[in-house]
Amino acid sequence: MNSTSNKPAQQTLQTVERALSFLEYVAAAESAPTVQQVSAGLGLNITTCYHLMRTLLARGYLERRADATLRLGAGVGALFRTYQLSFNINDKLASIIGELADTTAETSFLSTLDDRNVILKVLVEGSQPLRASGLYIGLTGNEPHRAAGKAVLAHADATLRDEIIARNLTGMAPTAQRRFRTALLQELEEVRARGWAVDIDSSPGITAIGSPFFKHDGSIVGAVGIVAPTSRFSEARDKLVGTVLDAANKATAVLGLAP
């Protein structure tokens, strides 16, 4: 008898996987695609794609324009609104991010540590003509590289910190993992000392900074910060860092622990 205790692979429904891939492709496309372009992009049979498209159109998750291009439908918006409501962000915290965006004119964010992930919860676009893009509510993962992630990891308990780091090193060679972890832990010490973390050029030409905020008992809640073109950040670095630190202190004060 085979005594192995390995768990069986988790079963998934291929049709559902394909439908979700279809939606994700449309959502990520730089310009509204046609069903033929989705078919080519995903490597799926065109007949299958037509079946998927018709189902998603019928459920309101897709819209088809007069020129036959596709975009996300109102059904996605309804799901997103429900998803946002689940975040239960304090209105005062959200207003701090609005003030941060007004003061800096840069895209501003609030992320929190939820269920062992650092999740972007509030996002306010900057008013500058040239500004960072690609962020979205619900963004998570890649914590050892993101400014918000590093700001949180610097103050997380060691067990959680190590779990999140290890999760993000999957696929790296053991030697590369050790080097990365050593460098990251050194960086996190610096983040704790100065009160803010930085992510420079993970997205080319973009810099993000994040500063942690805390609960009344001193435990980490999340981070607030801004994302800006690297050239503009370099010109106003000290002012922007100071403004983000002030916003983090306000967020901590809202949660009951004066800075």
Coordinates of C-alpha atoms in Angstrom, one line a residue:
M1 CA 0.0 0.0 0.0
N2 CA 1.3 3.5 -0.9
S3 CA 1.7 5.4 2.4
T4 CA 2.5 8.8 0.9
S5 CA 0.6 11.7 2.6
N6 CA 0.8 14.1 -0.3
K7 CA -2.4 16.0 -0.8
P8 CA -4.1 15.7 -4.1
A9 CA -3.9 18.6 -6.5
Q10 CA -6.8 21.0 -6.1
Q11 CA -9.4 20.5 -8.8
T12 CA -10.5 23.5 -10.9
L13 CA -13.1 23.9 -13.6
Q14 CA -11.5 24.6 -17.0
T15 CA -14.5 26.6 -18.3
V16 CA -14.4 28.9 -15.2
E17 CA -10.6 29.3 -15.6
R18 CA -11.0 30.2 -19.2
A19 CA -13.8 32.7 -18.5
L20 CA -11.7 34.4 -15.8
S21 CA -8.7 34.5 -18.1
F22 CA -11.0 36.1 -20.8
L23 CA -12.1 38.8 -18.3
E24 CA -8.5 39.4 -17.1
Y25 CA -7.3 39.7 -20.7
V26 CA -9.9 42.4 -21.5
A27 CA -9.2 44.2 -18.3
A28 CA -5.4 44.3 -18.8
A29 CA -5.5 45.2 -22.6
E30 CA -4.1 48.7 -23.4
S31 CA -6.9 49.2 -25.9
A32 CA -10.3 47.4 -26.1
P33 CA -9.7 44.1 -27.8
T34 CA -11.9 42.1 -30.2
V35 CA -12.9 38.5 -29.5
Q36 CA -10.4 37.5 -32.2
Q37 CA -7.6 39.3 -30.4
V38 CA -8.6 37.6 -27.1
S39 CA -8.6 34.3 -28.8
A40 CA -5.1 34.9 -30.2
G41 CA -3.8 36.3 -27.0
L42 CA -5.0 33.4 -24.8
G43 CA -4.3 30.7 -27.4
L44 CA -7.9 29.6 -27.2
N45 CA -10.1 28.3 -30.0
I46 CA -12.2 31.1 -31.5
T47 CA -15.4 29.1 -31.1
T48 CA -14.7 28.6 -27.4
C49 CA -14.0 32.3 -27.1
Y50 CA -17.3 33.2 -28.7
H51 CA -19.1 30.9 -26.2
L52 CA -17.3 32.6 -23.3
M53 CA -18.0 36.1 -24.7
R54 CA -21.7 35.4 -25.1
T55 CA -22.0 34.1 -21.6
L56 CA -20.1 37.0 -20.1
L57 CA -22.2 39.5 -22.1
A58 CA -25.4 37.9 -20.9
R59 CA -24.3 38.1 -17.3
G60 CA -23.2 41.8 -17.6
Y61 CA -19.5 41.2 -17.1
L62 CA -18.6 42.3 -20.6
E63 CA -19.9 44.9 -23.0
R64 CA -19.5 44.8 -26.8
R65 CA -19.2 48.1 -28.6
A66 CA -20.4 48.9 -32.1
D67 CA -16.9 48.4 -33.5
A68 CA -16.9 44.8 -32.0
T69 CA -14.4 45.6 -29.3
L70 CA -14.9 44.5 -25.7
R71 CA -14.7 46.2 -22.4
L72 CA -15.7 45.2 -18.8
G73 CA -19.4 45.5 -18.0
A74 CA -21.4 46.8 -15.2
G75 CA -21.4 43.4 -13.5
V76 CA -17.8 43.8 -12.8
G77 CA -18.4 47.2 -11.2
A78 CA -21.1 45.6 -8.9
L79 CA -18.5 43.0 -7.7
F80 CA -15.9 45.7 -7.2
R81 CA -18.2 47.9 -5.1
T82 CA -19.0 44.9 -2.9
Y83 CA -15.3 44.1 -2.6
Q84 CA -14.5 47.7 -1.6
L85 CA -17.2 47.6 1.1
S86 CA -15.6 44.6 2.6
F87 CA -12.5 46.7 3.4
N88 CA -14.3 48.8 6.0
I89 CA -11.8 51.6 5.8
N90 CA -12.3 54.4 8.4
D91 CA -13.6 57.5 6.6
K92 CA -11.0 59.6 8.4
L93 CA -8.2 57.4 7.1
A94 CA -9.6 57.7 3.6
S95 CA -9.7 61.5 3.9
I96 CA -6.0 61.6 4.9
I97 CA -5.1 60.0 1.6
G98 CA -7.3 62.6 -0.2
E99 CA -5.4 65.3 1.6
L100 CA -2.1 63.7 0.8
A101 CA -3.0 63.7 -2.9
D102 CA -4.1 67.3 -2.8
T103 CA -0.9 68.4 -1.0
T104 CA 1.6 66.5 -3.2
A105 CA -0.4 66.4 -6.4
E106 CA 0.9 62.8 -6.7
T107 CA -1.0 59.5 -6.7
S108 CA -1.5 58.6 -3.1
F109 CA -2.4 55.3 -1.4
L110 CA -3.3 53.4 1.8
S111 CA -2.5 49.7 2.2
T112 CA -3.2 47.5 5.1
L113 CA -2.0 44.2 6.4
D114 CA -5.0 41.8 6.0
D115 CA -5.0 38.1 6.2
R116 CA -1.2 37.9 5.9
N117 CA -1.1 40.1 2.8
V118 CA -0.5 43.8 2.3
I119 CA -3.5 45.0 0.3
L120 CA -4.0 48.4 -1.4
K121 CA -7.3 49.7 0.0
V122 CA -7.5 53.4 -0.9
L123 CA -6.1 55.0 -4.1
V124 CA -6.4 58.7 -5.1
E125 CA -5.0 59.7 -8.5
G126 CA -2.6 62.6 -8.6
S127 CA -3.5 65.8 -10.4
Q128 CA -0.3 66.0 -12.5
P129 CA -0.6 65.5 -16.2
L130 CA 2.2 62.9 -16.0
R131 CA 1.5 60.4 -13.2
A132 CA 2.0 56.8 -12.2
S133 CA -0.5 54.2 -13.6
G134 CA -1.1 50.5 -13.1
L135 CA -2.2 50.6 -9.5
Y136 CA -5.6 49.4 -8.5
I137 CA -7.7 48.7 -5.4
G138 CA -7.0 45.2 -4.2
L139 CA -3.4 45.1 -5.4
T140 CA -1.4 42.7 -3.2
G141 CA 1.7 40.4 -3.3
N142 CA 5.3 41.3 -4.0
E143 CA 5.6 42.8 -0.6
P144 CA 9.5 42.6 -0.4
H145 CA 9.6 45.0 -3.4
R146 CA 6.7 47.4 -2.8
A147 CA 7.2 50.4 -0.6
A148 CA 4.0 49.7 1.3
G149 CA 5.1 46.1 1.7
K150 CA 8.5 46.9 3.1
A151 CA 7.1 49.6 5.4
V152 CA 4.8 46.9 6.9
L153 CA 7.4 44.1 7.0
A154 CA 9.8 46.4 8.9
H155 CA 7.3 46.3 11.8
A156 CA 5.7 42.9 11.5
D157 CA 6.5 40.2 13.9
A158 CA 9.4 38.0 12.8
T159 CA 7.2 34.9 12.1
L160 CA 4.9 36.7 9.8
R161 CA 7.7 38.7 8.2
D162 CA 9.6 35.5 7.4
E163 CA 6.5 33.8 6.0
I164 CA 5.7 36.7 3.6
I165 CA 9.4 36.9 2.5
A166 CA 9.6 33.1 1.9
R167 CA 6.3 33.2 -0.1
N168 CA 7.8 35.8 -2.4
L169 CA 11.1 33.9 -3.0
T170 CA 9.5 30.9 -4.6
G171 CA 11.3 29.9 -7.8
M172 CA 14.6 31.6 -6.9
A173 CA 17.8 29.6 -6.5
P174 CA 18.8 28.9 -2.9
T175 CA 21.9 31.1 -3.1
A176 CA 19.9 34.0 -4.7
Q177 CA 17.3 33.6 -1.9
R178 CA 19.9 33.9 0.8
R179 CA 21.4 37.0 -0.8
F180 CA 18.1 38.6 -1.3
R181 CA 16.9 37.9 2.2
T182 CA 20.1 39.2 3.8
A183 CA 19.9 42.5 1.8
L184 CA 16.2 42.9 2.5
L185 CA 16.6 42.4 6.3
Q186 CA 19.3 45.1 6.2
E187 CA 16.9 47.4 4.3
L188 CA 14.1 46.7 6.7
E189 CA 16.3 47.8 9.6
E190 CA 16.9 51.1 7.8
V191 CA 13.2 51.5 7.2
R192 CA 12.5 51.1 10.9
A193 CA 15.1 53.7 11.7
R194 CA 14.0 56.4 9.3
G195 CA 10.2 55.7 9.2
W196 CA 9.7 55.2 5.5
A197 CA 10.4 52.7 2.7
V198 CA 11.1 53.3 -0.9
D199 CA 10.6 51.3 -4.2
I200 CA 12.7 52.9 -7.0
D201 CA 12.2 51.8 -10.6
S202 CA 10.5 48.4 -10.0
S203 CA 8.2 50.0 -12.6
P204 CA 10.6 51.8 -14.9
G205 CA 10.8 55.5 -14.1
I206 CA 8.5 55.3 -11.1
T207 CA 9.3 55.8 -7.4
A208 CA 7.0 54.9 -4.5
I209 CA 7.4 55.7 -0.8
G210 CA 5.4 54.3 2.1
S211 CA 5.3 55.1 5.8
P212 CA 3.8 52.8 8.4
F213 CA 0.9 53.6 10.7
F214 CA -0.1 51.7 13.8
K215 CA -3.0 50.7 16.1
H216 CA -3.4 52.0 19.7
D217 CA -1.3 49.0 21.0
G218 CA 1.6 49.9 18.7
S219 CA 1.0 47.0 16.3
I220 CA 1.4 47.6 12.6
V221 CA -1.8 48.3 10.5
G222 CA -0.5 49.3 7.2
A223 CA 1.2 52.1 5.2
V224 CA 0.4 55.3 3.5
G225 CA 2.4 56.7 0.6
I226 CA 2.7 58.2 -2.8
V227 CA 3.8 57.0 -6.3
A228 CA 5.4 59.5 -8.6
P229 CA 7.7 59.7 -11.7
T230 CA 11.3 59.2 -10.4
S231 CA 12.5 62.5 -11.9
R232 CA 9.8 64.5 -10.1
F233 CA 10.4 62.6 -6.8
S234 CA 14.2 63.3 -7.0
E235 CA 13.5 67.0 -7.4
A236 CA 11.2 67.3 -4.3
R237 CA 12.4 64.2 -2.3
D238 CA 12.6 65.8 1.2
K239 CA 9.3 67.6 0.9
L240 CA 7.5 64.6 -0.4
V241 CA 9.0 62.3 2.3
G242 CA 8.0 64.8 5.0
T243 CA 4.4 65.0 3.8
V244 CA 4.1 61.2 3.7
L245 CA 5.5 60.9 7.2
D246 CA 2.9 63.5 8.4
A247 CA 0.1 61.6 6.8
A248 CA 1.3 58.3 8.5
N249 CA 1.4 60.1 11.8
K250 CA -2.2 61.4 11.3
A251 CA -3.3 57.8 10.4
T252 CA -1.8 56.5 13.6
A253 CA -3.4 59.3 15.6
V254 CA -6.8 58.4 14.1
L255 CA -6.4 54.9 15.4
G256 CA -5.7 56.1 18.9
L257 CA -1.9 56.3 19.3
A258 CA -0.6 59.8 19.1
P259 CA 2.7 60.1 17.1

